[in-house]
């Protein structure tokens, strides 16, 4: 063994000696100065490094990736640790039954939290006092930024001089207004468009008014069109076919949307392409002359629901050129519009003086009802702050003798801020300005009705724009259950409402200490609004509508939706009241108080086709005289000359229909 170890040791020693002698035989070169410096310990570099490797990038001065990973990992570990502690907690459910109970508790909590947030964030928490709105109409149309804001619930103060009742006696002596009305629709809403075409866009009672009407003269310059964005793929051919068939669809050069610029695109389109028929007849007053009165174009191809006088003029073989509209308006397709009512109100705005309703005598601006204030700090347009705005907006010359174009912003004023989007209109001068102003083009995204109000505040003459609002005759469908809903409204019921509210105010005034002030007038914020001012015989805010009786045919169920009707006041347990309520109902002549217009303008929030048909039956159908009224009439044929406006269809065919199942 020892000999074996000695031989191995001598072999290893011999190999090591050979390797040393071989290495000593290789020539050595002296290190260059550069290599010596680069490896110098004084430079802190143990090897040669390039400039890219030797310094950190200038744009990467934050924490290194490894540190970021460590920090992210620390948060993740903390989250897992907390989750692990929760799961290991003794109260954490582990059995199937306890897990199900825990999920139920969590679901109830989530739903409750959601409902609480919806309630807190919802600005409409109580029904609006629509009875006061119908009793005390606005006495000024000064923009909200230029007058004292009304406190909630935004009821106008009782003026010293009440505005004249609508309609004025000379309404039909004024030339009709030119109105271009666009129904905002979508590519898939063919059924709703067909309902509109065959009801309020063409029906004689919508265009002519109540009673015998005016043979369509008032709406002879009112044109209805449907406005769509670009149709989706697969809908192009359908829309193109519908356009060829009805010739009443406008395609805007933008995608279909609600609050992403469609309204501005429409007004921009209208500034170049909106036309209406001229005045076809001679009126007592001359046709007003405005800056756009000399613009005209050849008569276009007509739509089936265009005015009768336009069709008659087209059939003559030499149709007259069309002209620019006085108003360009938009309406949602879930609204029902009475065209004669809308046109008559917009017509008066063309001839109104200053910021007062048409026909209202001049009242000193020192009175409370016309008190105005300088523009708010955020508004940079209009008269200077030291200028009495009332002197700017109150002018005593008639509008049709003025060289200035009318500046009108018409609709339903919401919370003293903007006109509601279901329907609002702009006079032609405002439409032309909206289409060109660069600052407006930067405010096209967002809630379209609120954006339009912002546009009006940017106008160079913002203080002179007439913010004309109607809070009485624009409301939601009775079945909608919103704060804006109540029964279908007619002038006869509003007359009863006015009598009741004014009697209440008179009583409060007489019971006050001085006898001259109105401490209970909610417009001045001295006491709560009476709950009775929001009462409706048809609907209740926040409650789903239920018809008075379960077994009611369609005609009776529609009558039950009329505000103040005997049918709406029935309840279960009355066996003989239905037929009596139907027999004693008011006819259309009585409901409209022997006038052509003066009733509902727009019913909004019609989300179901059946609701739409109910509205059509309530306003476009019905007898001019009920059975009880006919019995009290003398045998005078002239009084029963109902005219064309009372004829459309016979709703007696519906009387045997059970409406409770259909609705």
XYZ file of C-alpha atoms in Angstrom:
663
model
C 0.000 0.000 0.000
C 2.838 2.396 0.871
C 4.539 1.707 -2.440
C 1.347 2.480 -4.271
C 0.935 5.885 -2.544
C 4.551 6.843 -3.245
C 4.217 6.075 -6.937
C 1.002 8.213 -7.186
C 2.652 11.103 -5.389
C 5.681 11.048 -7.664
C 3.331 11.053 -10.696
C 1.381 14.122 -9.497
C 4.593 15.990 -8.705
C 6.020 15.222 -12.126
C 2.847 16.471 -13.879
C 2.829 19.708 -11.929
C 6.475 20.352 -12.783
C 5.825 19.841 -16.497
C 2.910 22.314 -16.465
C 4.989 24.935 -14.736
C 7.857 24.557 -17.186
C 5.380 24.793 -20.134
C 3.813 27.954 -18.760
C 7.209 29.561 -18.222
C 8.008 28.907 -21.846
C 5.131 31.130 -23.113
C 6.335 34.707 -23.744
C 4.713 37.369 -21.551
C 3.754 40.854 -22.786
C 3.763 43.840 -20.505
C 0.322 45.346 -19.703
C -0.565 48.530 -21.559
C -1.087 51.747 -19.607
C -4.734 51.824 -20.552
C -5.337 48.341 -19.286
C -3.471 49.169 -16.132
C -5.579 52.302 -15.540
C -8.839 50.564 -16.283
C -8.079 47.893 -13.730
C -6.715 50.318 -11.201
C -8.341 49.974 -7.804
C -8.340 53.784 -7.495
C -11.069 53.975 -10.171
C -13.320 51.537 -8.394
C -13.644 49.283 -11.485
C -12.558 45.719 -11.343
C -13.148 45.228 -15.087
C -13.660 47.257 -18.222
C -17.239 48.654 -18.538
C -18.789 50.637 -21.355
C -20.450 54.021 -20.872
C -23.929 52.460 -21.408
C -23.208 49.837 -18.732
C -21.510 52.192 -16.335
C -24.309 54.676 -15.810
C -28.105 54.577 -15.297
C -30.330 55.915 -18.026
C -31.410 59.523 -17.403
C -35.078 58.626 -17.860
C -34.938 55.752 -15.360
C -34.231 57.644 -12.160
C -37.068 56.075 -10.138
C -36.921 52.923 -8.094
C -35.260 50.037 -9.809
C -37.447 47.222 -11.198
C -36.367 44.942 -8.440
C -37.430 47.472 -5.808
C -40.773 47.974 -7.547
C -41.315 44.246 -7.615
C -40.489 44.048 -3.935
C -42.896 46.901 -3.139
C -45.711 45.367 -5.223
C -45.040 42.024 -3.666
C -45.207 43.580 -0.216
C -48.733 44.910 -0.895
C -49.818 41.595 -2.362
C -48.462 39.699 0.636
C -50.249 42.089 2.982
C -53.528 41.571 1.091
C -53.163 37.793 1.190
C -52.271 37.938 4.846
C -55.357 39.997 5.680
C -57.572 37.734 3.610
C -56.062 34.695 5.327
C -56.799 36.165 8.760
C -60.420 36.849 7.748
C -60.910 33.324 6.452
C -59.349 31.820 9.598
C -61.550 33.953 11.865
C -63.863 31.831 14.034
C -66.955 33.712 12.798
C -66.194 33.184 9.120
C -68.822 30.841 7.604
C -67.541 27.404 6.648
C -70.641 25.262 6.478
C -72.916 25.395 3.379
C -75.840 26.780 5.366
C -73.811 29.550 6.971
C -72.241 30.420 3.606
C -75.688 30.816 2.020
C -76.886 32.972 4.917
C -73.787 35.141 4.665
C -74.349 35.629 0.929
C -77.951 36.609 1.574
C -76.907 39.132 4.210
C -74.280 40.584 1.867
C -76.821 40.816 -0.976
C -79.337 42.614 1.217
C -76.638 45.005 2.372
C -75.533 45.741 -1.210
C -79.105 46.357 -2.366
C -79.843 48.571 0.620
C -76.695 50.588 0.063
C -77.554 51.011 -3.615
C -81.083 52.193 -2.823
C -79.794 54.635 -0.226
C -77.307 56.099 -2.696
C -79.988 56.361 -5.367
C -82.247 58.179 -2.941
C -79.530 60.546 -1.754
C -78.334 61.352 -5.275
C -81.823 61.627 -6.789
C -82.860 65.312 -6.822
C -86.558 64.464 -7.300
C -87.791 63.218 -3.946
C -91.322 64.566 -3.872
C -94.101 65.293 -6.332
C -94.048 68.759 -7.847
C -96.898 71.215 -7.138
C -98.228 71.172 -10.695
C -101.470 72.813 -9.604
C -99.570 75.935 -8.591
C -97.660 75.878 -11.871
C -100.952 75.938 -13.775
C -102.355 78.711 -11.571
C -99.415 81.125 -11.458
C -97.744 81.302 -14.872
C -94.419 83.084 -15.304
C -94.614 86.823 -15.880
C -91.120 87.234 -17.278
C -88.754 85.293 -19.509
C -85.526 86.875 -18.290
C -82.736 84.243 -18.275
C -82.151 82.695 -14.839
C -78.615 84.136 -14.714
C -80.043 87.649 -14.910
C -82.814 87.560 -12.316
C -83.501 86.509 -8.772
C -83.575 82.725 -8.647
C -86.801 81.128 -7.494
C -86.599 78.940 -4.373
C -87.743 75.340 -4.429
C -90.251 74.250 -5.636
C -89.685 77.033 -8.194
C -93.173 78.527 -8.122
C -93.502 82.013 -9.580
C -94.566 84.674 -7.078
C -98.134 85.902 -7.379
C -97.800 88.920 -9.685
C -99.582 92.215 -9.239
C -100.902 91.883 -12.782
C -101.773 88.372 -13.945
C -100.790 87.481 -17.516
C -103.694 87.217 -19.948
C -105.232 83.806 -20.357
C -104.181 81.576 -23.219
C -105.098 81.649 -26.057
C -105.501 85.371 -26.698
C -108.450 86.491 -28.786
C -106.236 87.648 -31.644
C -104.169 84.457 -31.958
C -105.527 83.447 -35.341
C -105.052 86.956 -36.728
C -101.266 86.536 -36.461
C -99.394 84.765 -39.291
C -98.360 81.222 -38.304
C -94.812 80.516 -37.175
C -92.479 78.365 -39.225
C -91.491 75.357 -37.092
C -89.041 72.608 -38.043
C -89.543 69.825 -35.487
C -87.105 66.899 -35.385
C -87.981 63.673 -33.605
C -84.787 62.110 -32.239
C -84.964 58.411 -33.064
C -82.737 55.359 -33.579
C -82.390 52.851 -36.380
C -84.345 50.138 -34.535
C -87.336 52.342 -33.557
C -89.445 51.737 -36.665
C -92.602 50.921 -34.698
C -92.457 54.168 -32.741
C -91.852 56.167 -35.922
C -94.891 54.560 -37.518
C -97.002 55.425 -34.479
C -95.903 59.056 -34.700
C -96.513 59.234 -38.470
C -100.071 57.989 -38.094
C -101.021 59.952 -34.959
C -99.816 63.363 -33.836
C -97.699 64.162 -36.906
C -100.719 63.959 -39.239
C -103.965 63.762 -37.279
C -106.425 66.662 -37.798
C -106.971 67.142 -34.082
C -103.231 67.523 -33.568
C -102.743 69.890 -36.490
C -106.071 71.763 -36.462
C -106.879 71.950 -32.764
C -110.079 71.180 -30.888
C -113.633 71.660 -32.096
C -113.881 72.600 -35.741
C -110.225 73.616 -35.761
C -108.691 76.015 -38.255
C -108.366 73.665 -41.237
C -104.645 73.298 -40.587
C -103.776 76.948 -41.204
C -101.905 77.331 -37.922
C -99.642 74.337 -38.590
C -99.371 74.961 -42.341
C -95.707 75.862 -41.758
C -94.934 73.050 -39.267
C -92.738 70.240 -40.592
C -91.955 67.014 -38.719
C -88.871 64.943 -39.523
C -87.017 62.062 -37.857
C -83.332 62.538 -37.039
C -80.978 59.558 -36.745
C -77.260 59.070 -36.426
C -75.486 56.743 -38.797
C -77.290 53.374 -38.708
C -75.498 50.296 -37.454
C -74.161 47.680 -39.784
C -77.035 45.554 -40.965
C -79.565 48.383 -40.641
C -78.437 50.537 -43.572
C -80.706 48.925 -46.153
C -83.748 49.044 -43.860
C -83.261 52.738 -43.131
C -82.631 53.508 -46.798
C -85.874 51.741 -47.743
C -87.782 53.656 -45.078
C -86.308 56.935 -46.320
C -87.446 56.198 -49.869
C -90.905 55.268 -48.643
C -91.665 58.216 -46.336
C -89.090 60.886 -47.190
C -88.995 62.109 -43.588
C -85.682 60.785 -42.205
C -82.490 62.797 -41.745
C -79.186 60.982 -41.268
C -76.595 63.032 -39.391
C -72.875 62.594 -40.115
C -72.172 61.147 -36.677
C -72.643 57.835 -34.857
C -75.932 57.310 -33.096
C -75.709 58.727 -29.561
C -77.663 60.651 -26.977
C -75.138 62.863 -25.184
C -72.110 62.804 -27.469
C -72.863 65.593 -29.897
C -76.035 64.516 -31.707
C -77.959 67.656 -30.722
C -75.203 69.968 -31.902
C -74.876 67.988 -35.125
C -78.617 68.405 -35.662
C -78.598 72.168 -35.130
C -75.546 72.455 -37.375
C -77.368 70.493 -40.069
C -80.505 72.599 -39.611
C -78.595 75.857 -40.049
C -77.956 74.872 -43.667
C -80.739 72.436 -44.561
C -83.887 73.239 -42.534
C -86.757 74.689 -44.614
C -90.488 75.133 -44.036
C -93.396 76.196 -46.249
C -94.140 79.906 -46.683
C -97.306 81.639 -45.488
C -100.009 80.462 -47.900
C -102.761 82.893 -46.916
C -103.259 86.512 -45.948
C -103.500 87.220 -42.241
C -104.767 90.313 -40.496
C -101.257 91.194 -39.359
C -98.429 91.382 -41.886
C -95.793 88.676 -42.016
C -92.806 89.818 -39.916
C -89.567 90.546 -41.706
C -86.372 89.169 -40.225
C -82.802 88.898 -41.458
C -83.450 85.393 -42.796
C -86.733 86.220 -44.534
C -85.063 86.519 -47.949
C -83.627 82.985 -47.897
C -85.563 80.384 -49.863
C -85.188 77.137 -51.787
C -87.362 75.204 -54.273
C -90.135 73.190 -52.662
C -88.791 69.737 -51.760
C -90.450 66.365 -52.081
C -93.141 66.132 -49.415
C -93.648 63.593 -46.642
C -97.076 61.967 -46.174
C -97.699 63.887 -42.929
C -96.673 67.320 -44.233
C -99.267 70.133 -43.990
C -102.367 69.904 -46.130
C -101.765 73.359 -47.627
C -98.274 72.287 -48.699
C -99.747 69.306 -50.537
C -102.373 71.532 -52.112
C -99.686 73.964 -53.252
C -97.614 71.103 -54.668
C -100.602 69.809 -56.613
C -101.004 73.191 -58.318
C -97.997 72.432 -60.500
C -96.172 75.620 -59.468
C -95.273 75.182 -55.797
C -93.959 78.207 -53.952
C -90.387 78.177 -52.622
C -89.824 77.150 -49.020
C -88.227 79.520 -46.508
C -86.184 79.379 -43.328
C -88.062 78.345 -40.169
C -88.645 80.732 -37.306
C -87.884 77.898 -34.883
C -85.859 74.709 -34.941
C -86.928 72.286 -32.223
C -86.181 68.731 -31.124
C -88.353 66.197 -29.354
C -87.732 62.683 -28.059
C -89.618 59.813 -29.647
C -91.142 58.890 -26.273
C -93.146 62.132 -26.316
C -96.609 62.849 -27.719
C -96.942 66.340 -29.205
C -100.064 68.311 -30.034
C -98.757 70.341 -32.971
C -101.423 73.069 -32.931
C -100.756 73.709 -29.235
C -96.995 73.880 -29.773
C -97.170 76.155 -32.805
C -99.626 78.580 -31.195
C -97.360 79.116 -28.194
C -94.271 79.591 -30.323
C -96.197 81.941 -32.593
C -96.891 84.305 -29.712
C -93.191 84.368 -28.829
C -92.474 85.988 -32.204
C -94.719 88.918 -31.309
C -94.025 89.195 -27.575
C -92.562 92.445 -26.293
C -89.299 92.483 -24.376
C -89.309 89.810 -21.686
C -93.049 89.822 -20.996
C -95.691 87.336 -22.135
C -97.628 88.292 -25.225
C -100.478 90.678 -24.435
C -99.313 91.475 -20.911
C -99.249 95.222 -20.220
C -95.972 96.861 -19.318
C -95.203 96.714 -15.604
C -92.632 98.863 -13.875
C -89.396 96.980 -13.384
C -89.418 98.116 -9.785
C -92.219 95.656 -9.046
C -91.332 92.375 -7.452
C -92.459 90.270 -10.372
C -89.888 91.855 -12.677
C -86.978 92.241 -10.270
C -83.720 91.334 -11.983
C -80.122 91.298 -10.906
C -76.724 91.502 -12.505
C -75.276 88.371 -14.095
C -73.670 85.876 -11.773
C -69.922 85.844 -11.439
C -69.468 82.779 -13.618
C -71.296 84.370 -16.517
C -69.122 86.647 -18.620
C -71.681 87.531 -21.278
C -74.515 90.004 -21.530
C -74.740 93.571 -20.251
C -72.132 94.904 -17.811
C -72.718 94.312 -14.137
C -73.536 97.971 -13.513
C -76.243 98.011 -16.197
C -79.889 97.535 -15.338
C -80.651 94.378 -17.264
C -84.334 95.137 -17.251
C -83.741 98.249 -19.315
C -81.961 96.096 -21.842
C -84.587 93.394 -22.187
C -87.718 95.539 -21.893
C -88.502 97.202 -25.207
C -91.797 98.789 -26.036
C -91.724 98.296 -29.810
C -93.583 95.318 -31.284
C -91.336 92.471 -32.303
C -92.474 92.482 -35.940
C -91.420 96.132 -36.338
C -87.949 95.498 -34.992
C -84.957 94.845 -37.167
C -83.639 92.391 -34.579
C -84.331 88.709 -34.995
C -86.197 87.077 -32.094
C -84.018 85.312 -29.525
C -86.193 82.589 -28.014
C -85.288 79.488 -26.001
C -88.559 77.622 -25.374
C -89.331 74.521 -23.311
C -89.828 73.246 -19.754
C -87.411 75.002 -17.394
C -85.958 72.480 -14.928
C -84.731 73.781 -11.561
C -84.133 77.231 -13.023
C -81.177 75.850 -15.002
C -82.057 74.321 -18.386
C -84.927 73.335 -20.650
C -85.818 69.652 -20.350
C -84.660 67.480 -23.222
C -88.044 65.944 -24.080
C -88.793 69.052 -26.163
C -87.179 72.443 -26.577
C -86.804 74.884 -29.422
C -84.472 77.662 -30.518
C -85.301 80.604 -32.728
C -83.498 80.728 -36.065
C -80.941 83.343 -35.030
C -79.797 81.164 -32.114
C -79.570 78.072 -34.328
C -77.412 79.918 -36.836
C -75.117 81.154 -34.066
C -74.845 77.704 -32.419
C -73.717 76.164 -35.709
C -70.864 78.670 -36.151
C -69.573 79.611 -32.705
C -66.276 77.927 -31.837
C -66.833 78.006 -28.080
C -70.079 76.090 -28.529
C -68.305 73.383 -30.510
C -66.171 72.681 -27.438
C -69.333 71.980 -25.365
C -71.005 69.224 -27.356
C -70.372 66.259 -25.050
C -72.490 65.697 -21.976
C -76.198 65.884 -21.108
C -77.545 67.527 -24.243
C -80.262 69.616 -22.570
C -77.834 71.017 -20.003
C -75.245 71.711 -22.696
C -77.800 73.687 -24.706
C -78.426 75.925 -21.694
C -74.668 76.519 -21.467
C -74.661 77.544 -25.114
C -77.327 80.145 -24.415
C -75.220 81.585 -21.580
C -72.331 82.058 -24.037
C -74.357 84.068 -26.524
C -73.159 87.662 -27.007
C -76.683 88.858 -26.144
C -77.396 86.253 -23.480
C -79.339 88.709 -21.320
C -81.817 89.341 -24.140
C -82.701 85.709 -24.860
C -86.281 84.875 -23.915
C -86.252 81.775 -21.709
C -89.913 80.991 -22.249
C -91.102 78.070 -20.133
C -94.354 76.134 -19.773
C -94.673 74.160 -16.534
C -98.364 73.372 -16.802
C -98.923 71.755 -20.178
C -95.746 69.646 -20.431
C -95.776 66.594 -18.170
C -95.114 62.846 -18.019
C -97.533 60.038 -18.770
C -99.815 59.147 -15.819
C -98.452 55.602 -15.682
C -94.795 56.717 -15.417
C -94.971 57.578 -11.707
C -92.361 60.355 -11.927
C -92.467 63.718 -10.179
C -93.608 65.264 -13.445
C -96.559 62.903 -14.023
C -100.258 63.377 -13.449
C -103.462 62.692 -15.376
C -104.125 63.853 -18.920
C -104.862 67.553 -18.544
C -107.527 69.676 -20.264
C -108.368 73.396 -19.897
C -111.643 72.775 -18.029
C -109.817 70.970 -15.217
C -107.127 73.658 -15.074
C -109.849 76.285 -14.622
C -111.098 74.370 -11.586
C -107.538 74.031 -10.300
C -106.927 77.776 -10.626
C -110.099 78.548 -8.740
C -109.071 76.259 -5.883
C -105.492 77.519 -5.564
C -106.423 81.206 -5.800
C -109.115 80.689 -3.176
C -106.494 79.160 -0.880
C -104.111 82.080 -1.418
C -106.905 84.573 -0.853
C -107.829 82.866 2.399
C -104.231 82.926 3.593
C -103.939 86.577 2.680
C -107.079 87.512 4.594
C -105.932 85.541 7.642
C -102.512 87.167 7.730
C -101.801 89.920 10.192
C -101.466 92.702 7.637
C -103.865 91.407 5.040
C -101.559 92.522 2.233
C -98.791 89.940 2.222
C -98.936 86.252 1.374
C -96.969 84.452 4.114
C -98.039 81.080 2.755
C -96.877 81.759 -0.765
C -94.185 79.100 -1.267
C -92.541 81.205 -3.936
C -91.074 83.458 -1.261
C -90.092 80.534 0.933
C -92.081 81.483 4.031
C -93.926 78.178 4.495
C -94.089 74.692 2.997
C -96.063 74.105 -0.153
C -99.468 72.531 0.565
C -99.500 68.854 -0.319
C -102.803 69.344 -2.099
C -101.028 71.323 -4.825
C -99.285 68.122 -5.924
C -102.362 65.917 -5.677
C -103.523 64.018 -8.744
C -106.761 62.096 -9.078
C -104.974 59.657 -11.383
C -101.408 58.965 -10.289
C -99.312 58.988 -7.124
C -95.609 59.760 -7.135
C -93.453 56.704 -6.549
C -96.381 54.296 -6.812
C -97.175 52.068 -9.761
C -100.414 53.074 -11.412
C -103.439 50.882 -10.813
C -106.669 51.547 -12.675
C -109.625 52.278 -10.380
C -111.478 49.064 -11.186
C -110.074 45.761 -12.322
C -112.725 45.097 -14.966
C -112.720 48.142 -17.257
C -112.926 48.226 -21.024
C -110.413 50.255 -23.021
C -112.549 53.376 -23.433
C -113.275 53.491 -19.693
C -109.652 52.879 -18.751
C -108.505 55.764 -20.967
C -111.128 58.029 -19.423
C -109.784 57.034 -15.997
C -106.415 58.535 -16.995
C -107.962 62.005 -17.448
C -107.157 64.319 -14.551
C -110.227 65.207 -12.475
C -112.613 62.917 -14.351
C -115.313 61.039 -12.452
C -113.889 57.802 -13.848
C -110.501 58.490 -12.213
C -112.177 58.860 -8.815
C -113.879 55.472 -8.777
C -112.699 52.691 -6.503
C -113.445 49.021 -5.931
C -116.833 48.228 -4.431
C -118.835 50.594 -6.642
C -121.013 48.556 -8.968
C -123.091 51.232 -10.682
C -120.629 54.103 -10.805
C -118.803 53.162 -13.996
C -121.632 53.731 -16.451
C -122.747 56.894 -14.684
C -119.198 58.297 -14.724
C -118.927 57.494 -18.419
C -122.283 59.083 -19.213
C -121.495 62.279 -17.275
C -118.003 62.762 -18.663
C -117.072 66.012 -20.388
C -117.037 66.191 -24.165
C -114.155 67.749 -26.052
C -115.996 71.039 -26.577
C -116.458 71.433 -22.824
C -112.956 70.267 -21.980
C -111.426 72.846 -24.313
C -113.909 75.518 -23.155
C -115.093 76.154 -26.707
C -111.587 77.092 -27.857
C -109.311 75.631 -30.507
C -106.147 75.464 -28.374
C -105.151 76.001 -24.770
C -104.471 72.483 -23.542
C -101.703 69.900 -23.315
C -98.626 70.498 -25.462
C -96.450 67.455 -24.688
C -96.940 64.186 -22.817
C -93.516 62.679 -22.119
C -92.025 59.435 -20.778
C -94.202 57.168 -22.914
C -92.052 54.061 -22.650
C -94.569 51.524 -23.974
C -96.475 51.451 -27.239
C -99.684 50.783 -25.318
C -99.152 53.972 -23.337
C -98.675 55.808 -26.626
C -101.974 54.494 -27.977
C -103.733 55.487 -24.752
C -102.461 59.030 -25.185
C -103.614 59.076 -28.808
C -107.099 57.949 -27.808
C -107.304 60.546 -25.026
C -106.295 63.538 -27.171
C -107.153 62.596 -30.747
C -110.351 60.648 -30.146
C -113.460 61.130 -28.092
C -116.812 62.751 -28.762
C -117.298 66.483 -28.893
C -120.351 65.998 -26.651
C -121.035 63.307 -24.086
C -124.410 61.591 -23.719
C -125.402 63.835 -20.829
C -124.403 66.959 -22.742
C -126.368 65.875 -25.816
C -129.479 65.473 -23.731
C -129.141 69.057 -22.518
C -128.620 70.537 -25.946
C -131.383 72.113 -27.947
C -132.203 70.621 -31.322
C -129.887 73.018 -33.136
C -128.027 71.482 -36.065
C -125.392 74.195 -36.073
C -124.215 73.242 -32.597
C -123.663 69.672 -33.726
C -121.589 70.585 -36.764
C -118.471 68.836 -35.545
C -116.330 69.257 -38.645
C -113.484 67.147 -39.963
C -111.325 67.495 -36.847
C -113.638 65.236 -34.846
C -113.418 62.334 -37.272
C -110.709 59.707 -37.257
C -111.779 56.290 -35.993
C -114.689 54.964 -33.979
C -113.530 53.846 -30.551
C -116.831 52.121 -29.870
C -115.232 48.987 -31.290
C -112.972 48.917 -28.230
C -115.741 49.079 -25.648
C -115.981 45.329 -25.201
C -112.239 44.953 -24.704
C -110.957 44.156 -21.245
C -108.257 46.777 -20.767
C -106.856 45.311 -17.556
C -105.305 42.417 -19.466
C -103.913 44.579 -22.257
C -102.217 47.138 -20.033
